[in-house]
Amino acid sequence: MNFLTLDLNLLRVFDAVMIEQNLTRAADKLAMTQPAVSNALKRLRHSLGDELLIRTAYGVKPTPRAEILWPAIRQALSALESAIAPTSFDVSQAQTTFRMAMSDATAALWMPTLVNVLEKEAPRVNVRMVPLTTREPRPMLMRGDIDIAIGFFPGVVAQLTGGQGAANSAIRHERLYSGHYVCVMRQGHPLANKDLTLDEYCNARHLLVSFSGRAHGLVDEALSQMGRERRIVLTVNQFFTSGRVVSNSDLLTVLPRHLVSATGMTEALVWKELPFAMPDVHVDMLWHERDSRNPAHQWIRRNLVDMTHSNLITELEHEVKLDT
């Protein structure tokens, strides 16, 4: 390959297809026809001597050579774009809609503050909430169904922060908050006025918040490692529902500490430290690479980070006190 004769426009097409993992979406992004995108890729394959992208049932899959090339191409194109076409962004005049996926409890914590910011700074910006029903939101981001996902995605983040192909992923992430799990029960529960032991915990009846409805979670994995188990009487897919049920029954549930107040049942609930070790719960924000340089998207992400780093979570931590 002679670099001097390489059509650099082909690299823009390659970058768009790598981001979208789909020829049709890449063509829309580039304002090109799909045949034109296919022809550009064919020319780039010939120039580089590699297939680069292989068609699959769901789009295209990069070859190992493409995965090696893309980070350098992405970085070079970003630098050129910033130098040649710096963008100005007036949030007060911006007209756009953000689609976000998060649990009901996370939305209850973040959205009131975000709405206040929108009313003061971005009156023409809209937000559409999409139910989060999975710990794997990447397909929704890849398809463009949502712009941002916020929640606890341990498997996804582990893959994005290490392991093969992490640097080449089209999904970006930022940690918003780290907390811990607690056992939650109603005021007046037989276990509410004493230290919670492992035997008492395992012998109790439990509610599990499960997006999938599967009656097995992180707590059950931790108990299994100790040779213990618990009986899950009920699974629900909303934290608000869990608070309503637990506050009116003798069921125990386990929630992230910062989400207890989001159940709306603060005065009716007591939380206790678990009688066994659990990994921390992390709240992460995920988005697609295609939106990384979008000034409106940068603005909303920055606000979500600032909201988390403000006193929002600190204030919530004081709303429910440990009842001993």
Coordinates of C-alpha atoms in Angstrom, one line a residue:
M1 CA 0.0 0.0 0.0
N2 CA 1.2 3.5 -0.9
F3 CA 0.0 5.9 1.8
L4 CA 0.4 8.9 -0.6
T5 CA -2.2 7.5 -3.0
L6 CA -4.7 6.3 -0.3
D7 CA -8.0 8.1 -0.4
L8 CA -8.4 9.3 3.2
N9 CA -12.2 9.6 2.8
L10 CA -12.1 5.8 3.0
L11 CA -10.9 6.0 6.5
R12 CA -14.0 8.1 7.4
V13 CA -16.2 5.4 6.0
F14 CA -14.3 2.7 7.9
D15 CA -14.6 4.7 11.2
A16 CA -18.3 5.1 10.8
V17 CA -18.9 1.5 10.1
M18 CA -16.7 0.5 13.0
I19 CA -18.7 2.7 15.3
E20 CA -22.1 1.6 14.0
Q21 CA -21.2 -2.0 13.3
N22 CA -23.9 -1.7 10.6
L23 CA -23.6 -0.5 7.0
T24 CA -27.1 1.0 6.8
R25 CA -26.6 3.1 10.0
A26 CA -23.1 4.1 8.8
A27 CA -24.5 5.2 5.5
D28 CA -27.2 7.3 7.2
K29 CA -24.6 8.9 9.4
L30 CA -22.3 9.7 6.4
A31 CA -25.2 10.9 4.2
M32 CA -24.3 8.2 1.7
T33 CA -26.1 5.3 0.1
Q34 CA -25.4 1.8 1.4
P35 CA -23.9 0.7 -2.0
A36 CA -21.5 3.7 -1.8
V37 CA -20.4 2.6 1.7
S38 CA -19.9 -0.9 0.5
N39 CA -17.9 0.3 -2.5
A40 CA -15.7 2.4 -0.2
L41 CA -15.0 -0.5 2.0
K42 CA -14.2 -2.7 -1.0
R43 CA -11.6 -0.1 -2.1
L44 CA -10.1 0.1 1.4
R45 CA -9.9 -3.7 1.6
H46 CA -8.0 -3.7 -1.7
S47 CA -5.6 -0.9 -0.5
L48 CA -4.9 -2.6 2.9
G49 CA -5.0 -6.2 1.8
D50 CA -7.4 -7.3 4.5
E51 CA -11.2 -8.0 4.6
L52 CA -11.5 -5.6 7.5
L53 CA -15.2 -6.2 8.1
I54 CA -17.1 -9.4 7.8
R55 CA -20.9 -9.5 7.3
T56 CA -22.9 -11.2 10.0
A57 CA -26.6 -11.8 10.7
Y58 CA -26.7 -8.6 12.8
G59 CA -24.4 -6.3 10.9
V60 CA -20.6 -6.5 10.4
K61 CA -17.8 -7.9 12.5
P62 CA -14.3 -6.4 12.4
T63 CA -11.3 -8.6 11.6
P64 CA -8.3 -8.6 14.0
R65 CA -6.5 -6.2 11.6
A66 CA -9.4 -3.8 11.7
E67 CA -9.5 -3.9 15.5
I68 CA -5.8 -3.0 15.6
L69 CA -6.1 -0.2 13.1
W70 CA -9.3 1.5 14.4
P71 CA -8.0 3.2 17.6
A72 CA -5.3 5.0 15.7
I73 CA -7.7 6.0 12.9
R74 CA -10.3 7.1 15.4
Q75 CA -7.8 9.2 17.3
A76 CA -6.4 10.8 14.2
L77 CA -9.9 11.7 12.8
S78 CA -11.0 13.2 16.1
A79 CA -7.9 15.4 16.3
L80 CA -8.5 16.6 12.7
E81 CA -12.2 17.3 13.4
S82 CA -11.4 19.3 16.5
A83 CA -8.7 21.3 14.7
I84 CA -10.6 22.0 11.5
A85 CA -14.2 22.3 12.6
P86 CA -14.4 23.3 16.3
T87 CA -18.0 23.4 17.3
S88 CA -19.9 26.0 19.4
F89 CA -22.8 25.0 21.5
D90 CA -25.5 27.2 23.0
V91 CA -27.4 25.0 25.5
S92 CA -30.1 27.7 25.9
Q93 CA -31.0 27.3 22.3
A94 CA -30.4 23.6 21.8
Q95 CA -33.3 21.6 20.6
T96 CA -32.7 17.9 21.1
T97 CA -34.1 14.8 22.9
F98 CA -32.1 12.4 25.0
R99 CA -33.2 8.8 25.5
M100 CA -32.0 7.3 28.8
A101 CA -32.4 3.9 30.3
M102 CA -32.2 3.4 34.0
S103 CA -34.1 1.7 36.8
D104 CA -37.0 3.4 38.5
A105 CA -35.0 4.1 41.6
T106 CA -32.1 5.6 39.8
A107 CA -34.4 7.8 37.8
A108 CA -36.1 8.9 41.1
L109 CA -32.7 10.1 42.4
W110 CA -31.3 11.7 39.3
M111 CA -34.3 13.1 37.4
P112 CA -35.6 15.8 39.8
T113 CA -32.2 17.5 39.8
L114 CA -31.8 17.1 36.0
V115 CA -35.2 18.6 35.4
N116 CA -34.2 21.6 37.4
V117 CA -31.1 22.0 35.3
L118 CA -33.1 21.7 32.1
E119 CA -35.6 24.3 33.2
K120 CA -32.9 26.8 34.0
E121 CA -30.3 26.1 31.3
A122 CA -31.8 24.1 28.5
P123 CA -35.6 24.8 28.1
R124 CA -35.8 23.2 24.7
V125 CA -34.1 19.9 25.6
N126 CA -36.3 16.9 26.3
V127 CA -35.6 13.6 28.0
R128 CA -37.3 10.3 27.3
M129 CA -36.9 7.5 29.9
V130 CA -36.7 3.9 28.7
P131 CA -37.2 1.0 31.1
L132 CA -34.0 -0.7 32.0
T133 CA -34.8 -4.5 31.9
T134 CA -31.3 -5.9 31.6
R135 CA -27.7 -5.7 32.9
E136 CA -26.5 -5.7 29.3
P137 CA -27.6 -2.4 27.7
R138 CA -25.0 -2.4 24.9
P139 CA -27.3 -3.7 22.2
M140 CA -29.7 -0.9 22.9
L141 CA -26.8 1.6 22.6
M142 CA -25.5 0.0 19.4
R143 CA -28.9 0.1 17.8
G144 CA -29.4 3.7 18.8
D145 CA -32.5 2.9 20.9
I146 CA -31.0 4.9 23.7
D147 CA -28.3 7.6 24.1
I148 CA -27.3 6.8 27.7
A149 CA -27.7 3.9 30.2
I150 CA -27.1 4.4 33.9
G151 CA -27.0 1.5 36.3
F152 CA -25.1 -1.4 37.7
F153 CA -23.5 -3.2 34.8
P154 CA -20.7 -5.3 36.4
G155 CA -20.2 -7.7 33.5
V156 CA -20.2 -4.9 30.9
V157 CA -17.8 -2.7 32.8
A158 CA -15.4 -5.6 33.4
Q159 CA -15.1 -6.2 29.7
L160 CA -14.7 -2.5 29.0
T161 CA -11.9 -2.0 31.5
G162 CA -9.9 -5.1 30.7
G163 CA -9.6 -8.1 28.6
Q164 CA -9.3 -8.7 24.9
G165 CA -10.8 -6.1 22.6
A166 CA -11.6 -3.6 25.5
A167 CA -9.7 -0.7 23.8
N168 CA -11.6 -1.3 20.5
S169 CA -15.1 -1.3 22.0
A170 CA -17.6 1.2 20.6
I171 CA -19.1 1.7 24.0
R172 CA -17.7 4.2 26.5
H173 CA -18.3 4.4 30.2
E174 CA -17.8 6.6 33.3
R175 CA -18.3 5.6 36.9
L176 CA -20.7 7.9 38.7
Y177 CA -21.0 6.4 42.2
S178 CA -19.8 3.5 44.3
G179 CA -21.8 2.2 47.3
H180 CA -22.7 -0.9 49.2
Y181 CA -25.6 -3.3 49.7
V182 CA -27.8 -3.3 52.9
C183 CA -30.6 -5.5 54.2
V184 CA -33.9 -3.7 54.2
M185 CA -37.0 -4.5 56.3
R186 CA -40.0 -2.8 57.7
Q187 CA -40.1 -0.8 60.9
G188 CA -41.2 -3.2 63.7
H189 CA -39.9 -6.3 61.9
P190 CA -38.9 -9.0 64.4
L191 CA -35.2 -8.5 63.3
A192 CA -35.3 -4.7 63.3
N193 CA -34.1 -4.1 66.9
K194 CA -31.1 -6.4 67.0
D195 CA -28.0 -7.2 65.2
L196 CA -28.7 -9.4 62.1
T197 CA -27.0 -12.8 62.2
L198 CA -26.3 -15.0 59.2
D199 CA -28.6 -17.7 60.5
E200 CA -31.5 -15.2 61.0
Y201 CA -30.9 -13.8 57.5
C202 CA -30.9 -17.2 55.8
N203 CA -34.0 -18.4 57.8
A204 CA -36.1 -15.4 56.8
R205 CA -38.2 -15.0 53.7
H206 CA -36.9 -12.8 51.0
L207 CA -37.9 -10.5 48.1
L208 CA -35.4 -10.1 45.2
V209 CA -35.3 -7.1 42.8
S210 CA -34.6 -8.9 39.5
F211 CA -34.9 -7.3 36.0
S212 CA -35.1 -10.7 34.4
G213 CA -37.4 -12.3 37.0
R214 CA -34.7 -14.9 37.7
A215 CA -34.8 -15.9 41.4
H216 CA -31.0 -15.8 41.8
G217 CA -28.8 -12.8 42.3
L218 CA -25.5 -11.6 43.7
V219 CA -26.5 -12.3 47.2
D220 CA -27.3 -15.9 46.4
E221 CA -23.9 -16.3 44.8
A222 CA -22.3 -15.0 47.9
L223 CA -24.3 -17.3 50.1
S224 CA -23.6 -20.2 47.9
Q225 CA -19.9 -19.7 48.4
M226 CA -20.5 -20.1 52.1
G227 CA -22.6 -23.2 51.6
R228 CA -25.8 -21.3 52.6
E229 CA -29.0 -20.3 50.8
R230 CA -32.1 -18.3 51.3
R231 CA -35.8 -18.6 50.2
I232 CA -36.9 -16.1 47.7
V233 CA -40.6 -15.8 48.0
L234 CA -41.1 -13.0 45.5
T235 CA -39.2 -11.3 42.6
V236 CA -40.1 -7.8 41.4
N237 CA -38.5 -5.7 38.7
Q238 CA -38.9 -2.3 40.3
F239 CA -37.2 -0.9 43.4
F240 CA -40.3 1.2 44.3
T241 CA -42.4 -2.0 44.3
S242 CA -39.9 -3.7 46.6
G243 CA -40.2 -0.9 49.1
R244 CA -44.0 -1.1 49.1
V245 CA -44.0 -4.8 49.6
V246 CA -41.3 -5.0 52.2
S247 CA -42.8 -2.1 54.2
N248 CA -46.1 -4.1 54.5
S249 CA -44.7 -7.6 55.1
D250 CA -42.0 -9.6 56.9
L251 CA -40.0 -10.1 53.7
L252 CA -36.4 -8.9 53.7
T253 CA -34.7 -7.5 50.6
V254 CA -31.3 -6.3 49.7
L255 CA -30.8 -2.9 48.1
P256 CA -28.0 -0.6 47.3
R257 CA -27.8 1.8 50.2
H258 CA -28.2 4.9 48.1
L259 CA -31.5 3.6 46.6
V260 CA -33.3 3.0 49.9
S261 CA -34.8 6.5 49.9
A262 CA -35.9 6.1 46.2
T263 CA -38.4 3.4 47.3
G264 CA -40.6 6.3 48.6
M265 CA -41.0 4.3 51.9
T266 CA -38.2 5.8 54.0
E267 CA -40.2 6.3 57.1
A268 CA -41.5 2.7 57.0
L269 CA -38.2 1.0 56.5
V270 CA -35.1 0.1 58.4
W271 CA -31.8 -1.0 56.9
K272 CA -29.1 -3.2 58.5
E273 CA -25.6 -4.1 57.5
L274 CA -25.5 -7.6 55.9
P275 CA -24.0 -10.3 58.0
F276 CA -21.7 -11.4 55.2
A277 CA -19.4 -9.7 52.7
M278 CA -20.7 -8.4 49.4
P279 CA -18.9 -6.6 46.6
D280 CA -19.5 -2.9 46.2
V281 CA -22.3 -1.8 43.9
H282 CA -21.2 0.6 41.2
V283 CA -23.3 3.0 39.2
D284 CA -21.9 3.5 35.7
M285 CA -22.9 5.7 32.8
L286 CA -22.6 4.1 29.3
W287 CA -22.8 5.7 25.9
H288 CA -21.9 5.0 22.3
E289 CA -18.7 6.3 20.7
R290 CA -20.7 8.0 18.0
D291 CA -21.9 10.5 20.6
S292 CA -18.6 11.2 22.4
R293 CA -17.9 14.4 20.5
N294 CA -21.5 15.6 20.2
P295 CA -21.5 18.9 22.2
A296 CA -25.1 18.4 23.4
H297 CA -24.3 14.9 24.6
Q298 CA -21.1 16.1 26.3
W299 CA -23.2 18.7 28.1
I300 CA -25.8 16.2 29.4
R301 CA -23.1 13.7 30.5
R302 CA -21.2 16.5 32.3
N303 CA -24.3 17.4 34.2
L304 CA -25.0 13.8 35.2
V305 CA -21.5 13.6 36.6
D306 CA -21.7 16.9 38.3
M307 CA -25.1 16.0 39.9
T308 CA -23.5 12.8 41.3
H309 CA -20.5 14.6 42.6
S310 CA -22.6 17.3 44.3
N311 CA -24.4 16.8 47.5
L312 CA -27.2 14.8 46.0
I313 CA -26.0 11.4 47.1
T314 CA -24.6 12.7 50.4
E315 CA -28.0 14.1 51.3
L316 CA -29.7 10.9 50.4
E317 CA -27.4 8.9 52.6
H318 CA -28.7 10.8 55.7
E319 CA -32.4 10.2 54.9
V320 CA -32.5 6.7 56.4
K321 CA -30.6 6.0 59.6
L322 CA -29.5 2.7 60.9
D323 CA -32.0 1.5 63.6
T324 CA -30.2 -0.4 66.3

